PDB file of C-alpha atoms in Angstrom:
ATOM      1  CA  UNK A   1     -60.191  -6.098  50.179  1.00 49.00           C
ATOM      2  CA  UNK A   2     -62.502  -6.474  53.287  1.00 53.00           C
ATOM      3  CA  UNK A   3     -65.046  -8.952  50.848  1.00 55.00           C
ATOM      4  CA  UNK A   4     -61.170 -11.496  50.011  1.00 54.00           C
ATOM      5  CA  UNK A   5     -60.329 -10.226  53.893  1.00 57.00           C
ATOM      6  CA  UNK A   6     -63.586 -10.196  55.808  1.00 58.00           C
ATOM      7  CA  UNK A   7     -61.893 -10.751  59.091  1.00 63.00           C
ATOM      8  CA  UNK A   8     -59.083  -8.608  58.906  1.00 59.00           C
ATOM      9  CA  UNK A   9     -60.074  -5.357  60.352  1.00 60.00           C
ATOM     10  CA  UNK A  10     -61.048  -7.186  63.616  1.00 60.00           C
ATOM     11  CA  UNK A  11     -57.921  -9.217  63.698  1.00 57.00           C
ATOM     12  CA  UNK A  12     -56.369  -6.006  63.685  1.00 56.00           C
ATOM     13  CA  UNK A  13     -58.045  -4.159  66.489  1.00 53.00           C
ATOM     14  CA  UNK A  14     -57.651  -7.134  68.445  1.00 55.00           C
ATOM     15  CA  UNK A  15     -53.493  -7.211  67.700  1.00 51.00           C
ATOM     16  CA  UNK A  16     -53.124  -3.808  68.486  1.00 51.00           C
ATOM     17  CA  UNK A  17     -55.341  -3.685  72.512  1.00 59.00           C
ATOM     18  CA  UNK A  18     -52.516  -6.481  72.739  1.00 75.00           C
ATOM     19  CA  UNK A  19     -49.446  -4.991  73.698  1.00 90.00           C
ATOM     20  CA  UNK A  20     -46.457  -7.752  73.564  1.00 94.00           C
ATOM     21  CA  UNK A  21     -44.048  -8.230  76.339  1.00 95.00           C
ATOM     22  CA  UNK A  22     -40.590  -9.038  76.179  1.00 95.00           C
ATOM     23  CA  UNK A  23     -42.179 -13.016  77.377  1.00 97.00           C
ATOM     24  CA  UNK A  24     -44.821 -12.977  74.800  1.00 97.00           C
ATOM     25  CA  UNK A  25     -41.547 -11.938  72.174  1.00 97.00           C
ATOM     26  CA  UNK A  26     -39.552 -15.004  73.237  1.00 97.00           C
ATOM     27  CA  UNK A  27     -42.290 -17.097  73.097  1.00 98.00           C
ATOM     28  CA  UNK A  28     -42.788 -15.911  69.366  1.00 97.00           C
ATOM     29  CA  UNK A  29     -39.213 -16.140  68.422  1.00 96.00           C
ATOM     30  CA  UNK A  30     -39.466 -20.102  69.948  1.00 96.00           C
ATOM     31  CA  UNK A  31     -42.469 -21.402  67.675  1.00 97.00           C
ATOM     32  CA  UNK A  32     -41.379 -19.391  64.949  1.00 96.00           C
ATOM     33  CA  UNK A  33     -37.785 -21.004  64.992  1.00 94.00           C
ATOM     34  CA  UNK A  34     -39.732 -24.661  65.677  1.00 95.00           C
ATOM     35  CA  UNK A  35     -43.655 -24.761  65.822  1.00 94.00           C
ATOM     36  CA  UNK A  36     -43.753 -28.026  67.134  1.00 95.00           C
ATOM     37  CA  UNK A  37     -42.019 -27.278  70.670  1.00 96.00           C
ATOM     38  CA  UNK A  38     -43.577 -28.473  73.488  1.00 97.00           C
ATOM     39  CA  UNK A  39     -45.412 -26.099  75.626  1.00 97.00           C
ATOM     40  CA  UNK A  40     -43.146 -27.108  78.222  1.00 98.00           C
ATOM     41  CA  UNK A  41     -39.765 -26.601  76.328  1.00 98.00           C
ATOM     42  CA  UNK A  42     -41.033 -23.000  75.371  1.00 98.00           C
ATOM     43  CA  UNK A  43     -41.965 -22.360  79.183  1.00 98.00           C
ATOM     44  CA  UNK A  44     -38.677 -23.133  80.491  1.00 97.00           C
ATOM     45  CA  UNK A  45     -36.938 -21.278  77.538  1.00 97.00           C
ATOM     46  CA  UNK A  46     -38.751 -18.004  78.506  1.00 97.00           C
ATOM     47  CA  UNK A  47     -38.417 -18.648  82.054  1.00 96.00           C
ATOM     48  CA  UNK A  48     -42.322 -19.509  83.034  1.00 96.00           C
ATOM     49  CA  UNK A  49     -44.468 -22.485  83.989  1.00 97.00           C
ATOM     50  CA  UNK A  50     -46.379 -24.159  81.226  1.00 97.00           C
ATOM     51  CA  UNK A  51     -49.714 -22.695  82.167  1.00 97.00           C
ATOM     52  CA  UNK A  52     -48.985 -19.007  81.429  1.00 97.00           C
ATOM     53  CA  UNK A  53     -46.809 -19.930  78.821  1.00 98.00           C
ATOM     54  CA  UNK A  54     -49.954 -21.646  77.284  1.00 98.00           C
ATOM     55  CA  UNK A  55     -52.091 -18.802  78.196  1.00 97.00           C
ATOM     56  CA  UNK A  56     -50.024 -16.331  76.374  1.00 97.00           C
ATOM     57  CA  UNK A  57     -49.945 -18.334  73.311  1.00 98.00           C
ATOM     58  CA  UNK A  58     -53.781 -18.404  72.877  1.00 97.00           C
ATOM     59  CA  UNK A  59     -53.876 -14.975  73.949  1.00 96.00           C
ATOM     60  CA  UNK A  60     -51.916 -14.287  70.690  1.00 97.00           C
ATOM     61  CA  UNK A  61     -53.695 -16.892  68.455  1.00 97.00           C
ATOM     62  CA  UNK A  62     -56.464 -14.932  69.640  1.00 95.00           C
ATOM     63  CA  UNK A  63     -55.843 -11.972  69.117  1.00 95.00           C
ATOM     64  CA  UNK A  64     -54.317 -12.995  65.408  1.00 95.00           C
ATOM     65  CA  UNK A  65     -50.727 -12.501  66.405  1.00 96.00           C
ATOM     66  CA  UNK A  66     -50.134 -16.295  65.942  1.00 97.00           C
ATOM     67  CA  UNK A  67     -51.743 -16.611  62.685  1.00 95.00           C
ATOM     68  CA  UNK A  68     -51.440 -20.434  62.351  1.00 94.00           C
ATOM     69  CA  UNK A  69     -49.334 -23.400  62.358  1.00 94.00           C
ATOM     70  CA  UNK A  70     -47.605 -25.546  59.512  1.00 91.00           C
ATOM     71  CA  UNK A  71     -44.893 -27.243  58.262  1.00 91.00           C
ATOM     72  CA  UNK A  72     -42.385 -26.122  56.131  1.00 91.00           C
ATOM     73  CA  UNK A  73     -42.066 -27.807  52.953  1.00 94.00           C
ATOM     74  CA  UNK A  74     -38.936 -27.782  50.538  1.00 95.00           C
ATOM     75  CA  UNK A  75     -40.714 -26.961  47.061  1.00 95.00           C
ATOM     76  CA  UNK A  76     -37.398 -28.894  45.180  1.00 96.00           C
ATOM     77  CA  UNK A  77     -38.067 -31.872  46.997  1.00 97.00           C
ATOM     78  CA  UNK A  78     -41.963 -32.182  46.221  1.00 97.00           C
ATOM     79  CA  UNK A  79     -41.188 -31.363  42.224  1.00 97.00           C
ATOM     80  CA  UNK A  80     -41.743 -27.986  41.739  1.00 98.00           C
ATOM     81  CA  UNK A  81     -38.084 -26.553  41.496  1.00 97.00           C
ATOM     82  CA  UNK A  82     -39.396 -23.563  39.422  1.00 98.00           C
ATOM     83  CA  UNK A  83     -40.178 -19.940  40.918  1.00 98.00           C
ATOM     84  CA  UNK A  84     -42.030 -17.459  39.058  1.00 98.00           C
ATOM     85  CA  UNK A  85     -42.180 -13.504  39.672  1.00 98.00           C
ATOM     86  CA  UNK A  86     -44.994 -12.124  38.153  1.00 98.00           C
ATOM     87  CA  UNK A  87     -45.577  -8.600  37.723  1.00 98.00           C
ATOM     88  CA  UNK A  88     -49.387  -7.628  36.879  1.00 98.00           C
ATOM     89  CA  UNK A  89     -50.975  -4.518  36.039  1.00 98.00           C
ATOM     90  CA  UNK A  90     -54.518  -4.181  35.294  1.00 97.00           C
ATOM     91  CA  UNK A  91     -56.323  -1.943  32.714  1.00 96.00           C
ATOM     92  CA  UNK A  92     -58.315  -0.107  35.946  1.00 94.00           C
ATOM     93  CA  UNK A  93     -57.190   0.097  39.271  1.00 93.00           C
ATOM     94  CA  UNK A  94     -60.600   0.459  40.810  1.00 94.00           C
ATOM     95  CA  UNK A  95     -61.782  -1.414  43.831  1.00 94.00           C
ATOM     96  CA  UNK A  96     -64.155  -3.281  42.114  1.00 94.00           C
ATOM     97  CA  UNK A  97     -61.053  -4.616  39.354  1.00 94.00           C
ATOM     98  CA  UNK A  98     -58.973  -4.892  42.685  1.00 96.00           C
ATOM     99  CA  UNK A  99     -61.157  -7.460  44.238  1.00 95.00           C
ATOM    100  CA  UNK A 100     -61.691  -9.255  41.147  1.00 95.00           C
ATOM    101  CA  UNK A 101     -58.229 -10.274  40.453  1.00 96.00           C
ATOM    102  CA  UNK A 102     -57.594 -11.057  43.937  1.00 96.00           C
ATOM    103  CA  UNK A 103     -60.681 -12.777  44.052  1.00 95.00           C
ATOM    104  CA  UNK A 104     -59.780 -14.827  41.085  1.00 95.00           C
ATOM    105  CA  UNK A 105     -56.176 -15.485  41.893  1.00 95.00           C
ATOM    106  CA  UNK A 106     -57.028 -16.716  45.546  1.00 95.00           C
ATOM    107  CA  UNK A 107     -58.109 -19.821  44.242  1.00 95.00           C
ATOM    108  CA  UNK A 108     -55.210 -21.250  42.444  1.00 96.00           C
ATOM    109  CA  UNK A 109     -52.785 -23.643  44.504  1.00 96.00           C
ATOM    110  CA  UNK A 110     -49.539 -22.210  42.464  1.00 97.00           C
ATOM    111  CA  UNK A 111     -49.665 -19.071  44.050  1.00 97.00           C
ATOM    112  CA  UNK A 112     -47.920 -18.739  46.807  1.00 97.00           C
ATOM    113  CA  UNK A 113     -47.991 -15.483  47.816  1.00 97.00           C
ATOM    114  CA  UNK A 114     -49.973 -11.826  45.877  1.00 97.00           C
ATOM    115  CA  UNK A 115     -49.293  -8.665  46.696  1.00 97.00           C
ATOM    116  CA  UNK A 116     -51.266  -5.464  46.161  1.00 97.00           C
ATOM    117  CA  UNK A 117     -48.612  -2.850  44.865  1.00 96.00           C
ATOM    118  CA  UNK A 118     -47.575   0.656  44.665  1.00 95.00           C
ATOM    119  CA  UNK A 119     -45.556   2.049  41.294  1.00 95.00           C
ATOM    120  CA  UNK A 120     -45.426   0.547  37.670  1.00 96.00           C
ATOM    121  CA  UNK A 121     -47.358  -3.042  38.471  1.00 97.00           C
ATOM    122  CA  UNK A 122     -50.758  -3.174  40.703  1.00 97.00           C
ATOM    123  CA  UNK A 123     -49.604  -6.876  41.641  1.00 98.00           C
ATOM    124  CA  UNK A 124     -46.957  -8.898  42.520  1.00 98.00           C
ATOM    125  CA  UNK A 125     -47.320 -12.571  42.716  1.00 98.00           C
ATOM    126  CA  UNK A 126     -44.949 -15.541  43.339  1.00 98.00           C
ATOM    127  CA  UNK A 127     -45.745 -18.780  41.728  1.00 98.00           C
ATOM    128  CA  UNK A 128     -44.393 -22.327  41.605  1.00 98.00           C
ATOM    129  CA  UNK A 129     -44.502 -24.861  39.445  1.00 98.00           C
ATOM    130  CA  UNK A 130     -42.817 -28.088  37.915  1.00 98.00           C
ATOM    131  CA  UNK A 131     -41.077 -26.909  34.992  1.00 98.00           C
ATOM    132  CA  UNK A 132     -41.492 -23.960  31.742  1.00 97.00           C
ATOM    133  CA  UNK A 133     -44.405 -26.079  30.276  1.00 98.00           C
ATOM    134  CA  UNK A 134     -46.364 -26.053  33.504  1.00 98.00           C
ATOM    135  CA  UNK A 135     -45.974 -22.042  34.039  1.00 98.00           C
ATOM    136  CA  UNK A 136     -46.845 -21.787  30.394  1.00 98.00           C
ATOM    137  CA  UNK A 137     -50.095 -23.951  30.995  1.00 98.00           C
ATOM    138  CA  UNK A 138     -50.841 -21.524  34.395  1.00 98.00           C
ATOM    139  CA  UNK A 139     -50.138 -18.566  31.923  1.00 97.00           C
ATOM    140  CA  UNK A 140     -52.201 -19.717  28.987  1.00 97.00           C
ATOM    141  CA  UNK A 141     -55.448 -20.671  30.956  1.00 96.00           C
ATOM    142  CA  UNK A 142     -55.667 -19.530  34.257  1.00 96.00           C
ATOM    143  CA  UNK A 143     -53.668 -15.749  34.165  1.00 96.00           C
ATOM    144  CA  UNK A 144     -54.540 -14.482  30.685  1.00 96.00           C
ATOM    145  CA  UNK A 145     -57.925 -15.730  31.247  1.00 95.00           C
ATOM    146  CA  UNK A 146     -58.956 -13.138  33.624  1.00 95.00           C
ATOM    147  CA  UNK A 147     -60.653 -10.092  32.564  1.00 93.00           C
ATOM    148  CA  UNK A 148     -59.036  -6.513  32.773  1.00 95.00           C
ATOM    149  CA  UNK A 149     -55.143  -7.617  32.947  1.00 96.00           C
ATOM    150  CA  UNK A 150     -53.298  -4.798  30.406  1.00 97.00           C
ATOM    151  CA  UNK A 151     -49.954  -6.889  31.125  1.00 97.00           C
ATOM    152  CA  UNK A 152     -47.906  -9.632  32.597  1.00 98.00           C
ATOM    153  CA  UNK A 153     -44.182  -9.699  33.083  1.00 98.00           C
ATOM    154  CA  UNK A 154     -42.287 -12.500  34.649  1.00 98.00           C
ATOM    155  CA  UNK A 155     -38.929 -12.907  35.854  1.00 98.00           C
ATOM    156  CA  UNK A 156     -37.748 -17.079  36.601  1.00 98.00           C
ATOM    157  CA  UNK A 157     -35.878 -17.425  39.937  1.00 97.00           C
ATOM    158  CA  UNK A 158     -32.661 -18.720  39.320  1.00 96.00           C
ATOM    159  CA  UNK A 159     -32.268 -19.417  43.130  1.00 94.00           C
ATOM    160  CA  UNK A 160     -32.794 -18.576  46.360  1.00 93.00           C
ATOM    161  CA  UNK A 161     -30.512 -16.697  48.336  1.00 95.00           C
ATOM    162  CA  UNK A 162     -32.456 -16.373  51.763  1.00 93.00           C
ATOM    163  CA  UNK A 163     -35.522 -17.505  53.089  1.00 90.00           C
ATOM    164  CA  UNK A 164     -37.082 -17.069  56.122  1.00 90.00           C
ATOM    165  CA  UNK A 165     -40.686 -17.172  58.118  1.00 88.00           C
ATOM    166  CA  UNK A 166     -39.214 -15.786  61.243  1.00 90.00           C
ATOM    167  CA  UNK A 167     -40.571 -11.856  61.956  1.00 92.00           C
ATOM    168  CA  UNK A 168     -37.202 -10.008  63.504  1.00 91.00           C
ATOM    169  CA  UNK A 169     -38.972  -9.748  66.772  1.00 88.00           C
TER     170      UNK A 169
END
């Protein structure tokens, strides 16, 4: 993973010499509940002036605590309704198959998020798309096309019961 994740292991050095206060917690809870808050807003919600309150926050997009910024985006709303679990085990689980596949499925747009997994499947992906016909196109040449998948197995979302971005801090 450190050739998909090359700047991981210093990301997490730096997160962990950062030790988070109850301040630097508040301030995550804020721009995790609305990222576009103004600096000023966040300072007087966490009882600070808008200088450290700005200083803390690059401290932690520094250090890799704040990871980024964007906006959230309802997937119904920009036609693609459809949610697909996809369960994917490969013939080898060596590094070098490992890396491949992730490799390979870090490039496509409909996948939202992969996981590397313990137990029956080696990965776990979520994908969206517009409709059966478009998941069956993703399936046909983009998933079965890569070498050393044994098997696929996907379960449709028939709707979602919770989401949320915001870490219980």
């Amino acid at each position: 993973w450190r050739r998909i994740c090359p700047n991981l292991e210093r990301k997490m050095a730096e997160t962990a010499k950062m030790l988070l206060t109850a301040i630097d917690r508040k301030i995550l809870g804020a721009l995790q509940q609305d990222g576009r808050m103004t600096i000023q807003a966040i300072a007087e919600l966490v009882g600070l002036s808008a200088s450290p309150c700005l200083r803390r926050i690059r401290q932690m997009e520094q250090a890799g605590i704040i990871s980024g910024y964007s906006a959230s985006v309802d997937q119904k709303a920009v036609g693609l309704p459809v949610s697909v679990f996809i369960s994917i085990k490969l013939e080898r689980q060596r590094a070098q198959e490992l890396d491949a596949f992730g490799a390979a499925i870090a490039r496509w747009p409909e996948v939202m998020e992969c996981y590397l997994m313990t137990g029956q499947f080696d990965f776990l992906l979520r994908v969206v798309c517009a409709d059966l016909e478009a998941y069956e196109q993703f399936l046909r040449e983009r998933l079965t096309q890569i070498a050393g998948v044994a098997s696929i197995e996907s379960s449709f979302s028939l709707g979602q019961v919770k989401q949320s971005r915001v870490l219980p801090l």
